[in-house]
């Protein structure tokens, strides 16, 4: 049977993140959410603590930890603020990890130390206005002239588009080859032709900024091609596979945060002369929450452990993300119900969990896309 046994170092990391989240993040969660402001100071501190280069080897300035640690860190932050958890997940798992997995030695030496320490923040651009789930149909082009590539097109939903400095952008060199014509490029914000567009006004995760980007003859030196020409899409899928672990961790953390808030509230609030926790209707809701949380936890850490062991996680990562995110959406919905009218106002954390959680069924592959992956694997296995 699969069991999660954190070792001593992991328990210490968990305590460190928990304390930081409680003491430094909790007091300012609402402030940054309402202002839709990226909490740069907090992010910088997370970088100093080693949580922005979680998977990056020490020789490039990272913490050289594994996916179990990564999931645990995102889970702990999400219990308090899903926005910051999403930023940590996107920074570590997308831009930084793409360079780590597919960069050459020179690229890793040049870009990873700043990303791993948070001196620079990462952006990852796959999604476009007309291509989301069908990412292989993207339209941004890259044309080689002399020793430079020139990028033209636009990207949507780029996390950290405004605050970030280093981007990995997917573009098509050869349109005839469809998704096999897609390549990845490391694009610095200062390269001519890199345009930051509108910042989106979002339902949730409002402190984690999401921006449109445009490229107008954006000039990229040829040495910034990331991976081989034509391998950008297939490499992106590998990046997203690991990313799904972090979104499942985010969902788990939100579910736990919401459940904890419900236990506390139900022991404080009295109606008809009884605490809410004394009503069986409340107890059943809490029992269902706790059971779904444990199931999500097992799937998540099984996927994270398998990744650390170098196993193929295509199926299990999709299952973990699908289950954890769908369960977390249901749990935050019930959490508002348990709080009654007080769940509907911003003084109580469940209001924000309810808004923030929806991202987890959409980002890094929607629930429908996860189901496609799972069904394909099942149908091919028999
Ligand atoms: C807050 C936020 C941050 C994000 N950050 C990034 C980022 O940093 N970088 C990046 O590249 N992208 C990012 N994204 C984009 C995200 O990955 C996409 O939103 C997601 O992949 C879905 O694409 P879409 O929004 O275009 O929806 P669509 O693909 O248009 O999907 C709409 C609906 O149709 C369903 N659907 C689509 N195809 C099928 C099918 N074949 N079968 C069944 N149902 C289907 C979907 O599941 C969904 O329910 C972010 C999104 C958000 C909301």
PDB file of C-alpha atoms in Angstrom, residues 248 251-252 255 291-302 320 323-325 327-328:
ATOM      1  CA  UNK A 248      -3.136  19.240  -7.569  1.00  0.00           C
ATOM      2  CA  UNK A 251      -6.158  22.244  -4.845  1.00  0.00           C
ATOM      3  CA  UNK A 252      -5.356  20.010  -1.876  1.00  0.00           C
ATOM      4  CA  UNK A 255      -9.475  22.044   0.349  1.00  0.00           C
ATOM      5  CA  UNK A 291     -12.462  11.697   3.039  1.00  0.00           C
ATOM      6  CA  UNK A 292     -12.052  13.495  -0.303  1.00  0.00           C
ATOM      7  CA  UNK A 293      -9.012  15.339   1.096  1.00  0.00           C
ATOM      8  CA  UNK A 294      -7.350  12.061   2.094  1.00  0.00           C
ATOM      9  CA  UNK A 295      -8.068  10.538  -1.330  1.00  0.00           C
ATOM     10  CA  UNK A 296      -6.641  13.621  -3.071  1.00  0.00           C
ATOM     11  CA  UNK A 297      -3.590  13.506  -0.792  1.00  0.00           C
ATOM     12  CA  UNK A 298      -2.875   9.878  -1.662  1.00  0.00           C
ATOM     13  CA  UNK A 299      -3.162  10.470  -5.416  1.00  0.00           C
ATOM     14  CA  UNK A 300      -1.039  13.613  -5.255  1.00  0.00           C
ATOM     15  CA  UNK A 301       1.822  12.177  -3.227  1.00  0.00           C
ATOM     16  CA  UNK A 302       1.751   8.925  -5.174  1.00  0.00           C
ATOM     17  CA  UNK A 320      -4.232  13.549  -9.142  1.00  0.00           C
ATOM     18  CA  UNK A 323      -9.534  14.425  -8.539  1.00  0.00           C
ATOM     19  CA  UNK A 324      -7.947  17.031  -6.262  1.00  0.00           C
ATOM     20  CA  UNK A 325      -9.280  20.018  -8.216  1.00  0.00           C
ATOM     21  CA  UNK A 327     -12.942  17.672  -4.967  1.00  0.00           C
ATOM     22  CA  UNK A 328     -11.617  21.067  -3.876  1.00  0.00           C
TER      23      UNK A 328
END
